[in-house]
mmCIF file of C-alpha atoms (C1' of nucleotides) and ligand atoms in Angstrom:
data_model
loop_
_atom_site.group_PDB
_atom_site.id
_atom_site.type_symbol
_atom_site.label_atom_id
_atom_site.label_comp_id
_atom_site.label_asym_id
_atom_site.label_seq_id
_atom_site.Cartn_x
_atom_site.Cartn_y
_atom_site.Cartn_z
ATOM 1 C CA UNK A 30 -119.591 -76.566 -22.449
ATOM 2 C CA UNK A 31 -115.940 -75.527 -23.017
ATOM 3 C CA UNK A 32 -113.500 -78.264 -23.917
ATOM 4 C CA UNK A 33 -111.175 -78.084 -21.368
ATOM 5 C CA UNK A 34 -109.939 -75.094 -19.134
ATOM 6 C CA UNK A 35 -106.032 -74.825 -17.988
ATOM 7 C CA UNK A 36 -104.494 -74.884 -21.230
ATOM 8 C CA UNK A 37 -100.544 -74.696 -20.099
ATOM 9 C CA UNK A 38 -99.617 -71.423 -19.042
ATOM 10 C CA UNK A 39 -97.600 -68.477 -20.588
ATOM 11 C CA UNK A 40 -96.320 -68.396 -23.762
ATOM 12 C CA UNK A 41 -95.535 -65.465 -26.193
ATOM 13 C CA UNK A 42 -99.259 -66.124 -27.484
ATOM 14 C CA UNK A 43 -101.784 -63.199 -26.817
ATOM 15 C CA UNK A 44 -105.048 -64.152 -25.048
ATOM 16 C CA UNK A 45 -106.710 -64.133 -28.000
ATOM 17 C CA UNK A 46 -104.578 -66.778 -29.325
ATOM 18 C CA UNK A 47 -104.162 -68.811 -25.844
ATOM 19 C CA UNK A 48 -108.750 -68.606 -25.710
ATOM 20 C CA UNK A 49 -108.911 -69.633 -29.360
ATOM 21 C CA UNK A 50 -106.065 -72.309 -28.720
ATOM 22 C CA UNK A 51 -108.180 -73.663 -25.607
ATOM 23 C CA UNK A 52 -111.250 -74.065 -28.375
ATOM 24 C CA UNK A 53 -112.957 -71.049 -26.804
ATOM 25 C CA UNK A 54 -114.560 -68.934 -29.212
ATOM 26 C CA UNK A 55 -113.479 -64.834 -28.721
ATOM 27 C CA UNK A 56 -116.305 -62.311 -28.273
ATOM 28 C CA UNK A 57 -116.985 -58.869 -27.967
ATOM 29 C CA UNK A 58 -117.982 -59.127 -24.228
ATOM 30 C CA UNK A 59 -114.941 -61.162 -23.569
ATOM 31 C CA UNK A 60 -112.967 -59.262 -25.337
ATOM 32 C CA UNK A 61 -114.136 -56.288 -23.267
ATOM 33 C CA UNK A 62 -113.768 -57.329 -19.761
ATOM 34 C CA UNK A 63 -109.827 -58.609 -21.198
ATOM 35 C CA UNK A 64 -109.513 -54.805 -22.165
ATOM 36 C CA UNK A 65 -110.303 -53.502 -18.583
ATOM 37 C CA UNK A 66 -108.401 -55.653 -16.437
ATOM 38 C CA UNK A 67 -105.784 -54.687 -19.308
ATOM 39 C CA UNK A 68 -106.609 -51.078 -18.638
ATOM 40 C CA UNK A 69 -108.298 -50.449 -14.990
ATOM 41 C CA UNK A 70 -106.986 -50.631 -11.563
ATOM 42 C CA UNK A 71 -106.484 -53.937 -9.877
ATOM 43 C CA UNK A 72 -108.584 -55.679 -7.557
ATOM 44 C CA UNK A 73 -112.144 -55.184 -9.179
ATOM 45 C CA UNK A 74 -115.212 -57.422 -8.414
ATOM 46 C CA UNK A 75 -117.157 -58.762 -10.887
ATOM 47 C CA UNK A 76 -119.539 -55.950 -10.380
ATOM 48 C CA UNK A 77 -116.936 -53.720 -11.027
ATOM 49 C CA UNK A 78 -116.122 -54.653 -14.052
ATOM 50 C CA UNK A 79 -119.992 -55.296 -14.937
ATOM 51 C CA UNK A 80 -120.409 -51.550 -14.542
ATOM 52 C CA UNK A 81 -117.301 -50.545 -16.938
ATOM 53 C CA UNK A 82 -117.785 -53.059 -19.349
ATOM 54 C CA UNK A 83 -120.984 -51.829 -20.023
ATOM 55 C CA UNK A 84 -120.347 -48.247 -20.262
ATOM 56 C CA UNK A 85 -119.217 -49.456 -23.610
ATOM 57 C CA UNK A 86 -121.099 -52.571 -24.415
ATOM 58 C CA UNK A 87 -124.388 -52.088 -22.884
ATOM 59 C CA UNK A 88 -125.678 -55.716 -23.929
ATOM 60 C CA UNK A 89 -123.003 -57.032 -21.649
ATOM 61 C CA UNK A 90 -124.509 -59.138 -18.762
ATOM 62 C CA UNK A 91 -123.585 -59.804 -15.320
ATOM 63 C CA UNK A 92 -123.476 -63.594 -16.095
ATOM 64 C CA UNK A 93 -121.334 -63.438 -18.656
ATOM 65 C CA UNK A 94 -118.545 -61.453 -16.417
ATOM 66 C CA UNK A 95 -118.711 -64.023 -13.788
ATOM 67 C CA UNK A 96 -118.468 -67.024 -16.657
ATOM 68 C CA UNK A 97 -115.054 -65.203 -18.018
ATOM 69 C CA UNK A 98 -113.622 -64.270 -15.131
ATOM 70 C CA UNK A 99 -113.694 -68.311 -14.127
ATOM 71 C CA UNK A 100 -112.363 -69.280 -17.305
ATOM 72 C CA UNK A 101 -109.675 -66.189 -17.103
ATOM 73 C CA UNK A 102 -108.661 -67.644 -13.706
ATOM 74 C CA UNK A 103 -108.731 -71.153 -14.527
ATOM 75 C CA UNK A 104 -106.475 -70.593 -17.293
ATOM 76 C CA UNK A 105 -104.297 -68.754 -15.118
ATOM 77 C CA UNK A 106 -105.063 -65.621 -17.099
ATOM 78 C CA UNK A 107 -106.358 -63.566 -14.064
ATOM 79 C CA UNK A 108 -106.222 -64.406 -10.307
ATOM 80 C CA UNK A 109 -109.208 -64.758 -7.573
ATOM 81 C CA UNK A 110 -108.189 -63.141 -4.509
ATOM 82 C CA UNK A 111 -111.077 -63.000 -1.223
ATOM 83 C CA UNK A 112 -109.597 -59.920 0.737
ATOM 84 C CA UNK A 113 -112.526 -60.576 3.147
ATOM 85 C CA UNK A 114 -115.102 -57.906 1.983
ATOM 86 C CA UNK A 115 -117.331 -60.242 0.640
ATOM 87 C CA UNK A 116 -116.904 -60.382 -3.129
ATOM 88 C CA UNK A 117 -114.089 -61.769 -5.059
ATOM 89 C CA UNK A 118 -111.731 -59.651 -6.546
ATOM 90 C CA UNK A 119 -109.691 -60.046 -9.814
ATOM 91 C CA UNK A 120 -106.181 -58.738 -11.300
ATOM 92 C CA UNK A 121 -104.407 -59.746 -14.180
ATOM 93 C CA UNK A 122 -102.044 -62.072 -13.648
ATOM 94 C CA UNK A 123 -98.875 -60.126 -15.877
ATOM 95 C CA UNK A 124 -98.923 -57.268 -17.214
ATOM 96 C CA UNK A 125 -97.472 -59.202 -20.382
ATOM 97 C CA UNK A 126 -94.220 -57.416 -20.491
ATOM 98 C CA UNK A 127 -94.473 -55.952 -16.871
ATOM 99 C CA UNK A 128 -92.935 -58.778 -14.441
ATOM 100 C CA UNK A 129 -94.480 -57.609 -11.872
ATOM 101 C CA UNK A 130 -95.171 -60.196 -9.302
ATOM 102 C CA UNK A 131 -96.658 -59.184 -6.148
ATOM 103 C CA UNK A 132 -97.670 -59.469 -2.458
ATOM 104 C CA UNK A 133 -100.470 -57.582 -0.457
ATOM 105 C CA UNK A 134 -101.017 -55.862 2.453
ATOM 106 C CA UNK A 135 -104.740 -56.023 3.330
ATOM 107 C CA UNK A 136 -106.456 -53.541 6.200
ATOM 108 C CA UNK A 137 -108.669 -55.719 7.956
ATOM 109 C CA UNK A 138 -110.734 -52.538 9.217
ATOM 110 C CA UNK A 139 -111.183 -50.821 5.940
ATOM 111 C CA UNK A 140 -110.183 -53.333 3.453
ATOM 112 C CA UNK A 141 -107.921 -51.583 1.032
ATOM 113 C CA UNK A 142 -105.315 -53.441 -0.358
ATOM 114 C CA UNK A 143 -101.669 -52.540 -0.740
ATOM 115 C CA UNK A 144 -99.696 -53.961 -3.145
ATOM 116 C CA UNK A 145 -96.553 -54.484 -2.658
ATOM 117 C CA UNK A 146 -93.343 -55.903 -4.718
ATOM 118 C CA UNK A 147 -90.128 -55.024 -1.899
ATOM 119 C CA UNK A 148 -88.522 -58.064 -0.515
ATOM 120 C CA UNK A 149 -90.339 -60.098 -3.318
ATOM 121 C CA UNK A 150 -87.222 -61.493 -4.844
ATOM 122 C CA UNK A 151 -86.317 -63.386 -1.138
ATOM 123 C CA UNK A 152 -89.470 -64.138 -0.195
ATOM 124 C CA UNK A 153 -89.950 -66.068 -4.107
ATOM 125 C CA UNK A 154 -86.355 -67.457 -3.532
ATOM 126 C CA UNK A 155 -87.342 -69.123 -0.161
ATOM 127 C CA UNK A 156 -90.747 -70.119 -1.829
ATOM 128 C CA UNK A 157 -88.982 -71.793 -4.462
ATOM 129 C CA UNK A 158 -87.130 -73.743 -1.950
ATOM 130 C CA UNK A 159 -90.088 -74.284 0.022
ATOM 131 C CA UNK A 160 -91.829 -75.494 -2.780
ATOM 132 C CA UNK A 161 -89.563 -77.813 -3.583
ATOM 133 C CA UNK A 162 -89.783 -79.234 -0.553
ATOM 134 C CA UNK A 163 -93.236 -79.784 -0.043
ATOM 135 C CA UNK A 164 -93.907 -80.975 -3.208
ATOM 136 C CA UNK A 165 -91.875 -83.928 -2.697
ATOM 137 C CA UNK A 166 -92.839 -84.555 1.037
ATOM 138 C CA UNK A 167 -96.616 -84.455 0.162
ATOM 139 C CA UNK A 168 -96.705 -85.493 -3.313
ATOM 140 C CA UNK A 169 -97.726 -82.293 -4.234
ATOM 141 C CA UNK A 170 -97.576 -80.689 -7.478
ATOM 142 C CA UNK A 171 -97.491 -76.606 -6.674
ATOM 143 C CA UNK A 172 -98.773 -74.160 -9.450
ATOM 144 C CA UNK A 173 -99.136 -71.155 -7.058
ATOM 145 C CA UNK A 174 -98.637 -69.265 -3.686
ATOM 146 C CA UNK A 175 -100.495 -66.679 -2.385
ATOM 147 C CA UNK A 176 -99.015 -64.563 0.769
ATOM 148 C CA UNK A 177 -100.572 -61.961 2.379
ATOM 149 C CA UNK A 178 -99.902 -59.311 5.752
ATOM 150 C CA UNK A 179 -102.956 -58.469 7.610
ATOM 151 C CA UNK A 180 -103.241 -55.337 9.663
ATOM 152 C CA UNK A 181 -104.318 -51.701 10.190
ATOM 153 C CA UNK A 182 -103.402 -49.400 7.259
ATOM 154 C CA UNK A 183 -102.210 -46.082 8.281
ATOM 155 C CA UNK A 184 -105.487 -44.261 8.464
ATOM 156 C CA UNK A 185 -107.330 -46.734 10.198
ATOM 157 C CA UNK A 186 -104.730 -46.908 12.819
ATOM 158 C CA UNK A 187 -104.700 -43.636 13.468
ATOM 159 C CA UNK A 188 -108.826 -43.667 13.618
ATOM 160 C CA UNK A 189 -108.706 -46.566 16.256
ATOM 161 C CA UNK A 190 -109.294 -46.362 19.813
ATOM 162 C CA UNK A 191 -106.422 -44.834 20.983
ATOM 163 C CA UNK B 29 -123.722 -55.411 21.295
ATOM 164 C CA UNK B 30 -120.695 -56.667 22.988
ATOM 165 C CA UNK B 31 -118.391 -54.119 25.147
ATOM 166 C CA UNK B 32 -114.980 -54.403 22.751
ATOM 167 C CA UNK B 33 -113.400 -56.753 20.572
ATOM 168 C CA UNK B 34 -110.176 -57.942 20.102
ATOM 169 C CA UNK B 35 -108.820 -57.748 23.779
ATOM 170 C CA UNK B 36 -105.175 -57.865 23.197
ATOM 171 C CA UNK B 37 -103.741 -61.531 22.181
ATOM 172 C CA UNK B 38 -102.131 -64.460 24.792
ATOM 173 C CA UNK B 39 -101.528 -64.353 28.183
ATOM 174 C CA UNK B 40 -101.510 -67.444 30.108
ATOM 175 C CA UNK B 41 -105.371 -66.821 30.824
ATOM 176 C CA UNK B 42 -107.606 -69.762 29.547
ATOM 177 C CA UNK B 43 -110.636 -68.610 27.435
ATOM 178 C CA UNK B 44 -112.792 -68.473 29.829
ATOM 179 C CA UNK B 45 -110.508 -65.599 31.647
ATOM 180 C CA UNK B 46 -110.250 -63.882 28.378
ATOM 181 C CA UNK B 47 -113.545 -63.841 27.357
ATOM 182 C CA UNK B 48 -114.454 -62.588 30.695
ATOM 183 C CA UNK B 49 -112.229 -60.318 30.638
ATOM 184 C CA UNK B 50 -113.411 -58.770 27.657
ATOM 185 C CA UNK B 51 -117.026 -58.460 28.826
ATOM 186 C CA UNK B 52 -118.570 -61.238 27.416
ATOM 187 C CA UNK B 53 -120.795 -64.002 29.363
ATOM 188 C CA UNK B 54 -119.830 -67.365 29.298
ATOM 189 C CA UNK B 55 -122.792 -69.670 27.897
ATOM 190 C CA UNK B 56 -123.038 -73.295 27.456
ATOM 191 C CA UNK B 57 -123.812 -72.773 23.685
ATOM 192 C CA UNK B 58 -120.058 -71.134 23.717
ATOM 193 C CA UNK B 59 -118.276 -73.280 26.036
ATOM 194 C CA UNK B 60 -119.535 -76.193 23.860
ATOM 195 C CA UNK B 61 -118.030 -74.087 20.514
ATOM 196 C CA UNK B 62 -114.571 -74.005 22.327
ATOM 197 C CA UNK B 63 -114.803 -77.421 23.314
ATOM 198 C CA UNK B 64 -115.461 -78.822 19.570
ATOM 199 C CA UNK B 65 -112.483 -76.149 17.953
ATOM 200 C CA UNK B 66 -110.253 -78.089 20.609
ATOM 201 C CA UNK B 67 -110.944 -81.489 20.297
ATOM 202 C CA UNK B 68 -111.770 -81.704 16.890
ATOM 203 C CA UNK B 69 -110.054 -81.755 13.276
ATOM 204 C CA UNK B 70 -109.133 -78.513 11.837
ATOM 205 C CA UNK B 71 -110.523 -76.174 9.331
ATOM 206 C CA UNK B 72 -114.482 -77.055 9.855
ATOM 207 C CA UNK B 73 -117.187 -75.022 8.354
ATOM 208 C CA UNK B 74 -119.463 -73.443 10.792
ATOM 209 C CA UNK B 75 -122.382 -75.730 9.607
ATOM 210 C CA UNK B 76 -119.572 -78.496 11.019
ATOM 211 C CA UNK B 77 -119.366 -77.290 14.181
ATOM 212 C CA UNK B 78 -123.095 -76.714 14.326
ATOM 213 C CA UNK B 79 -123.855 -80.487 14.104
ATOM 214 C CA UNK B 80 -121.416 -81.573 16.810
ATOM 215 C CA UNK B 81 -122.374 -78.691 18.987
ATOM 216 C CA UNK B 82 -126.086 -80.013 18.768
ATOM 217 C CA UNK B 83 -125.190 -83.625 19.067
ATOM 218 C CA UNK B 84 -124.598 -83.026 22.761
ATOM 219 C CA UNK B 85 -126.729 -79.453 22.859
ATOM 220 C CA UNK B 86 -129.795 -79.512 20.938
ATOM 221 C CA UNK B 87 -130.498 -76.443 21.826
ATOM 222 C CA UNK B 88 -127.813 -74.296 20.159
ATOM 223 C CA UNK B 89 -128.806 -72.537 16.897
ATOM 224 C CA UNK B 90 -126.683 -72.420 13.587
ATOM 225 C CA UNK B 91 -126.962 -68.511 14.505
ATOM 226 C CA UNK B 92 -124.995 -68.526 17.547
ATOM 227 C CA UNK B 93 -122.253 -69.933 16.336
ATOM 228 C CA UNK B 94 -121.549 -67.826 13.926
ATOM 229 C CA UNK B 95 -121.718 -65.198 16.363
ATOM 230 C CA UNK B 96 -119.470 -66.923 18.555
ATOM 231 C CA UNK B 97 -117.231 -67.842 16.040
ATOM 232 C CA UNK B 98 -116.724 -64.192 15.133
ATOM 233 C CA UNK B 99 -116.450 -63.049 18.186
ATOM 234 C CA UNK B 100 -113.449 -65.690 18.545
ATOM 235 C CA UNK B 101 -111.864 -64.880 15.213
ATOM 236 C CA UNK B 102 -111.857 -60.831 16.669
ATOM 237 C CA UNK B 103 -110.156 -62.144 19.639
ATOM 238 C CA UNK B 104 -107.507 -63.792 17.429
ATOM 239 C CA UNK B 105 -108.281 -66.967 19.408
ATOM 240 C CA UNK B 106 -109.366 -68.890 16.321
ATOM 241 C CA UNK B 107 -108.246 -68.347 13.028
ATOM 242 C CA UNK B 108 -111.170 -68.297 9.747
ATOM 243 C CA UNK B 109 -109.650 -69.214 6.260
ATOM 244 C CA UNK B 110 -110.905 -69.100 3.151
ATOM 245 C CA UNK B 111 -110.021 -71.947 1.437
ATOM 246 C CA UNK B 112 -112.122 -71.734 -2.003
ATOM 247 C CA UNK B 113 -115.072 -74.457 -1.416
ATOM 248 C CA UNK B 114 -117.353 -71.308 -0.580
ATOM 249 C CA UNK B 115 -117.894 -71.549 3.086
ATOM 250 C CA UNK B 116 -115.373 -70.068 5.771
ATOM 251 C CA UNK B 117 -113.029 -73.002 7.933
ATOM 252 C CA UNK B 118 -112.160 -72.211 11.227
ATOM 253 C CA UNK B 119 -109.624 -73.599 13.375
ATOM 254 C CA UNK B 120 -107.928 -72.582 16.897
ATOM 255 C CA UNK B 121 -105.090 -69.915 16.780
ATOM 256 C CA UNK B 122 -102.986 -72.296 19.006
ATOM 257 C CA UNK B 123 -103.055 -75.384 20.990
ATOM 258 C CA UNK B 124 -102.509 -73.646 24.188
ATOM 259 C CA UNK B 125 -99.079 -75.560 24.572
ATOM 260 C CA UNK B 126 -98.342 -76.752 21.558
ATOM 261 C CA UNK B 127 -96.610 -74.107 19.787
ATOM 262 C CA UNK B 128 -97.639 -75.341 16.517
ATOM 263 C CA UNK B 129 -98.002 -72.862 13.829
ATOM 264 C CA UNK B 130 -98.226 -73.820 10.146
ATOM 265 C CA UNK B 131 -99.421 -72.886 6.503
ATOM 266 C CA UNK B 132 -101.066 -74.538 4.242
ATOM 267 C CA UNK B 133 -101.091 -76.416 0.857
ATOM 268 C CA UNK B 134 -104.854 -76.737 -0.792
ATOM 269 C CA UNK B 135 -105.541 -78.829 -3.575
ATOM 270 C CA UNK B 136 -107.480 -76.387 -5.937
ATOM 271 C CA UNK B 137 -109.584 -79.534 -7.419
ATOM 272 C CA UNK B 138 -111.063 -81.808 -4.336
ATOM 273 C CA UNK B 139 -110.310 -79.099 -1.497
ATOM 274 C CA UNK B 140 -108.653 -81.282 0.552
ATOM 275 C CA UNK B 141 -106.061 -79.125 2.711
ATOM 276 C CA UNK B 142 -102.397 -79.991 4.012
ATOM 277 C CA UNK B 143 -101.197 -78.668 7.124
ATOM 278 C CA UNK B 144 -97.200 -77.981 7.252
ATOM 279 C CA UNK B 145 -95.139 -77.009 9.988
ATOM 280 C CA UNK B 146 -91.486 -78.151 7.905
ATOM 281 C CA UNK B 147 -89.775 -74.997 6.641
ATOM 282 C CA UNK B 148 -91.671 -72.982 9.055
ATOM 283 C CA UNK B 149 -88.871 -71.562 11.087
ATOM 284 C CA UNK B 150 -87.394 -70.185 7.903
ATOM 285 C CA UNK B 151 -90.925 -68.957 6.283
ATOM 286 C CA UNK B 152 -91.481 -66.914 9.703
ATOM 287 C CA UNK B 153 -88.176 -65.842 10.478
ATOM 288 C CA UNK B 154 -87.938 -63.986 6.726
ATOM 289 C CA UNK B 155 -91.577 -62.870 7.500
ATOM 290 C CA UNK B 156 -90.722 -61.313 10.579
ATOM 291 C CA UNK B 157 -87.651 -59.413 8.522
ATOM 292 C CA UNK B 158 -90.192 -58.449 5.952
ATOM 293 C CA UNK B 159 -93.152 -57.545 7.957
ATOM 294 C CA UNK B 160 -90.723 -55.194 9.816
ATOM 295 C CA UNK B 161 -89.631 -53.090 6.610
ATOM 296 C CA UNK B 162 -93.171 -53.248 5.002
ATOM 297 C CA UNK B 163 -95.003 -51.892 8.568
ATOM 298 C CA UNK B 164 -91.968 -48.716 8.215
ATOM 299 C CA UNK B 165 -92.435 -48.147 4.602
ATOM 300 C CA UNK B 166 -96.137 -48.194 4.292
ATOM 301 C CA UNK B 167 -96.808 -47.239 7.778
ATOM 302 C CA UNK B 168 -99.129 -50.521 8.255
ATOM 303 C CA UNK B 169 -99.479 -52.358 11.915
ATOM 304 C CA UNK B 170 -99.404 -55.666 10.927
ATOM 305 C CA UNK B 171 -100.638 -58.518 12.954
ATOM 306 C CA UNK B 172 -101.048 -60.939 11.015
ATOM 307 C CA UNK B 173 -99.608 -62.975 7.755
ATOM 308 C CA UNK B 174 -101.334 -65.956 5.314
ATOM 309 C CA UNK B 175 -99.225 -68.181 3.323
ATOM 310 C CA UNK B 176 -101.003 -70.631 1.389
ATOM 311 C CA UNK B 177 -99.685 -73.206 -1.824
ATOM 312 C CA UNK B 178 -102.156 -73.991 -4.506
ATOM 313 C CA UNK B 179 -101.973 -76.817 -6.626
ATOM 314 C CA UNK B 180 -102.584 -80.574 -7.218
ATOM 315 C CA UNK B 181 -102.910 -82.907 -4.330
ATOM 316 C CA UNK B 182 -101.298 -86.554 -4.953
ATOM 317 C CA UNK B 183 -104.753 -87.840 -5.547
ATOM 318 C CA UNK B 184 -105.969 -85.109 -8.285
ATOM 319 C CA UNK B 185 -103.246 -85.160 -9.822
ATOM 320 C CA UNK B 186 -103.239 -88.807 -10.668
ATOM 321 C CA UNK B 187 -106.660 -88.615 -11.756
ATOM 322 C CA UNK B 188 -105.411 -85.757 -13.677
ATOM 323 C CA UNK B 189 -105.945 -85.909 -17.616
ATOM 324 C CA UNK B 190 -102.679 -87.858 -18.583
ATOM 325 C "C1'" DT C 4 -123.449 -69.434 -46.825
ATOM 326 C "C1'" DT C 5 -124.649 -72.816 -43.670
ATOM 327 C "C1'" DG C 6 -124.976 -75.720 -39.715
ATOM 328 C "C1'" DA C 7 -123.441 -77.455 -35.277
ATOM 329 C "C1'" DT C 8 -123.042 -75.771 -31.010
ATOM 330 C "C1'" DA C 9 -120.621 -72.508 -27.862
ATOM 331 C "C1'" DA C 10 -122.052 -68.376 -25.732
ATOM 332 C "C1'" DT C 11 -125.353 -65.191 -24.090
ATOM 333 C "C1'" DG C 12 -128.776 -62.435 -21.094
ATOM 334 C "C1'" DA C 13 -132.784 -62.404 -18.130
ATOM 335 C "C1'" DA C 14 -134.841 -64.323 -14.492
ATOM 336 C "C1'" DA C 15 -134.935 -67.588 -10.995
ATOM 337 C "C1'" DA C 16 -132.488 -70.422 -7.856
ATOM 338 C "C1'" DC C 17 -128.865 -71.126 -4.589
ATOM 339 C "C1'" DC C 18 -126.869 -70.903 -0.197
ATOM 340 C "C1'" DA C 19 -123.616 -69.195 3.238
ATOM 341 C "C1'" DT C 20 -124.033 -65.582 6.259
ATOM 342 C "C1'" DT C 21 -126.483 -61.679 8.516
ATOM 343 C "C1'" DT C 22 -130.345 -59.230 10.460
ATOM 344 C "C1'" DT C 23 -134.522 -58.860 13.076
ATOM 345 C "C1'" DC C 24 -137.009 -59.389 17.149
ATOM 346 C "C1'" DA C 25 -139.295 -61.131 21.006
ATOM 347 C "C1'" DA C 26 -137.955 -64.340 24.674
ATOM 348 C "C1'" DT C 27 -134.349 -65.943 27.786
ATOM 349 C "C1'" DA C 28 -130.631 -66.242 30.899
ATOM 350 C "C1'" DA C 29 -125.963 -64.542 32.822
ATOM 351 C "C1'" DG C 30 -124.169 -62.395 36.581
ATOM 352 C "C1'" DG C 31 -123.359 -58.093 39.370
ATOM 353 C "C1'" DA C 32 -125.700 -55.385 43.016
ATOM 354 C "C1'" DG C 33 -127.897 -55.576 47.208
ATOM 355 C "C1'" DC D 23 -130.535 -65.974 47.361
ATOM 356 C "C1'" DT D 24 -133.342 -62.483 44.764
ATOM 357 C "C1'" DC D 25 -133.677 -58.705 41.484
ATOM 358 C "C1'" DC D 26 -132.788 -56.323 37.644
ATOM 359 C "C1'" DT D 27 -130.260 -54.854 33.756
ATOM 360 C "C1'" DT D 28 -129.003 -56.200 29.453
ATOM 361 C "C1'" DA D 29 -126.107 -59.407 26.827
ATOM 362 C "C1'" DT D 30 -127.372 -63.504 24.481
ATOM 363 C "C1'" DT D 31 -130.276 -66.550 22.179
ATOM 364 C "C1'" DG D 32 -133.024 -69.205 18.449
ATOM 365 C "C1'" DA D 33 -136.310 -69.003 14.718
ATOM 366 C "C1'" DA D 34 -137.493 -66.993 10.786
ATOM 367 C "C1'" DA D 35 -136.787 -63.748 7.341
ATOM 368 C "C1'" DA D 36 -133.655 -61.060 4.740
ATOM 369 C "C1'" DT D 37 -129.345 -60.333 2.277
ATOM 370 C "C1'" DG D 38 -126.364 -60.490 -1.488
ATOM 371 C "C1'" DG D 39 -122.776 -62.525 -4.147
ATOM 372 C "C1'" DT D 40 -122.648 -66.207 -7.288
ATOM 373 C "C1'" DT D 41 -124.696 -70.008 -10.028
ATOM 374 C "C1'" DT D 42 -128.286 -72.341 -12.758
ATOM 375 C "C1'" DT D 43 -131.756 -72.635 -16.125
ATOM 376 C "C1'" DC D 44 -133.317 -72.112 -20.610
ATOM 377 C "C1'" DA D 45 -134.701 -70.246 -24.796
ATOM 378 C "C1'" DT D 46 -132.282 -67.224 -28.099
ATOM 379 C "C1'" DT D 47 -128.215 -65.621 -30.537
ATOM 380 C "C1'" DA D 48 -123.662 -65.473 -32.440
ATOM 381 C "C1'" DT D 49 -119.183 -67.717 -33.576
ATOM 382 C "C1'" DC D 50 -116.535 -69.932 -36.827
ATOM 383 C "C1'" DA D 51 -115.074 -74.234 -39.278
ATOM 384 C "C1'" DA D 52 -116.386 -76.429 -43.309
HETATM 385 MN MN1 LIG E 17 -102.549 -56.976 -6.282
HETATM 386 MN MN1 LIG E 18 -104.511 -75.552 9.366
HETATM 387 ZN ZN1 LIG E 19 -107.643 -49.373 6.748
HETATM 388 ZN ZN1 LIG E 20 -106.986 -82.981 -4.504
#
DNA sequence: TTGATAATGAAAACCATTTTCAATAAGGAG
DNA sequence: CTCCTTATTGAAAATGGTTTTCATTATCAA
């Protein structure tokens, strides 16, 4: 059992540091699965990353991607996202230097998922007021948003009926 | 297999209309699904509306209304959310009258979920200005937008460590 | 090096949701 | 109202992503 998960957030410290820090020992299978969310495309499933993780490190096991992906996101590491395929996908949270906060666009016919980072900087300004405000109205303390457009992606909107 | 989904949204038809209009048969098993989604609390599970369905109509299986339930989300008459307690909440578009659209603050640790309507006017008016130049730049139809806050509710976060 | 114990993988369990399929019932035609 | 087509239904089984169990292994502080 690890001793606590949500060990404060950022910090110059590397993961390595932050999972050590947390009492979390480091591993070669976590270390992996760090490397390719580090390294792949975003939104991968656990399965995903099950399937690149052991192109290299064969002994790797399902389990074990689903136990540090929880950890990952409840130490704010990676987020969770359901884009309503079924499985739960996964991105880094920043790209360390990278600040590269983002929104998405998700195609409810074919479920790709844009990413998108125009008209961030208002939409986090009125979130920040928003924020404020609810927090206080509803005793609330806030530690994340999550916004998302739903519609038909180019393709599938020219596939549909007309 | 029904004729078509998603019949195009509103009108001043009741459900019935609509889902007549659409080429579906009204049942009791459904009528008593629409009843429940407009008396009741928000956000239930399908297993909640299953056991106050039955209460009054034994008769109606779990499996129906999940059918009916998707068949209502298609329609854009009820909303489903995902909510992170592993089972999909439902809960009616609109209130026929009331025009009473709001987002949503969920406490990560019990699940317990906030409506808000306060800051509203401001969230959906930038939304409207964003959706506009994100639809133009990556040539996506949307219909749709989520806007959820994650954090502590009053509760948790007193029982919080320190 | 050693020991306490966190971490692991394989297999089984879980559980919300979906599929299958034979029986039923809605509702338009006549 | 009666027929007839076929959408709809419930029960049971299947699905499939995720979690649990448990005996074994590996990490790392001392
Ligand atoms: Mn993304
Ligand atoms: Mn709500
Ligand atoms: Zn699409
Ligand atoms: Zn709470």
């Amino acid at each position: 059992m690890p001793r606590m998960d949500g060990c404060g957030p950022g910090g110059p410290m590397g993961w390595r540091g932050r999972f050590k820090g947390c009492g979390y020992r480091m591993t070669t299978g976590r270390e992996a699965i760090l490397d390719i969310l580090t390294v792949s495309e975003k939104h991968l499933s656990a399965e995903d990353i099950y399937r690149k993780v052991t192109e290299k490190y064969p002994g790797v096991g399902l389990t074990s991607v689903y136990r540090t992906l929880e950890i990952l996101s409840n130490m704010g590491i990676v987020y969770k996202f359901d884009f309503g395929d079924g499985r739960a996908r996964y991105e880094l949270a920043e790209g360390s230097k990278k600040p590269d906060h983002h929104h998405h666009l998700v195609c409810t016919k074919c479920k790709r998922v844009i990413d998108y980072t125009e008209f961030i900087d208002e939409e986090v300004e009125l979130l920040k007021k928003t924020e404020k405000g609810l927090s206080k109205r509803y005793n609330f303390a806030i530690n994340n948003h999550l916004i998302q457009f739903y519609g038909l992606c180019g393709k599938c909107k020219a596939e549909s009926p007309k």
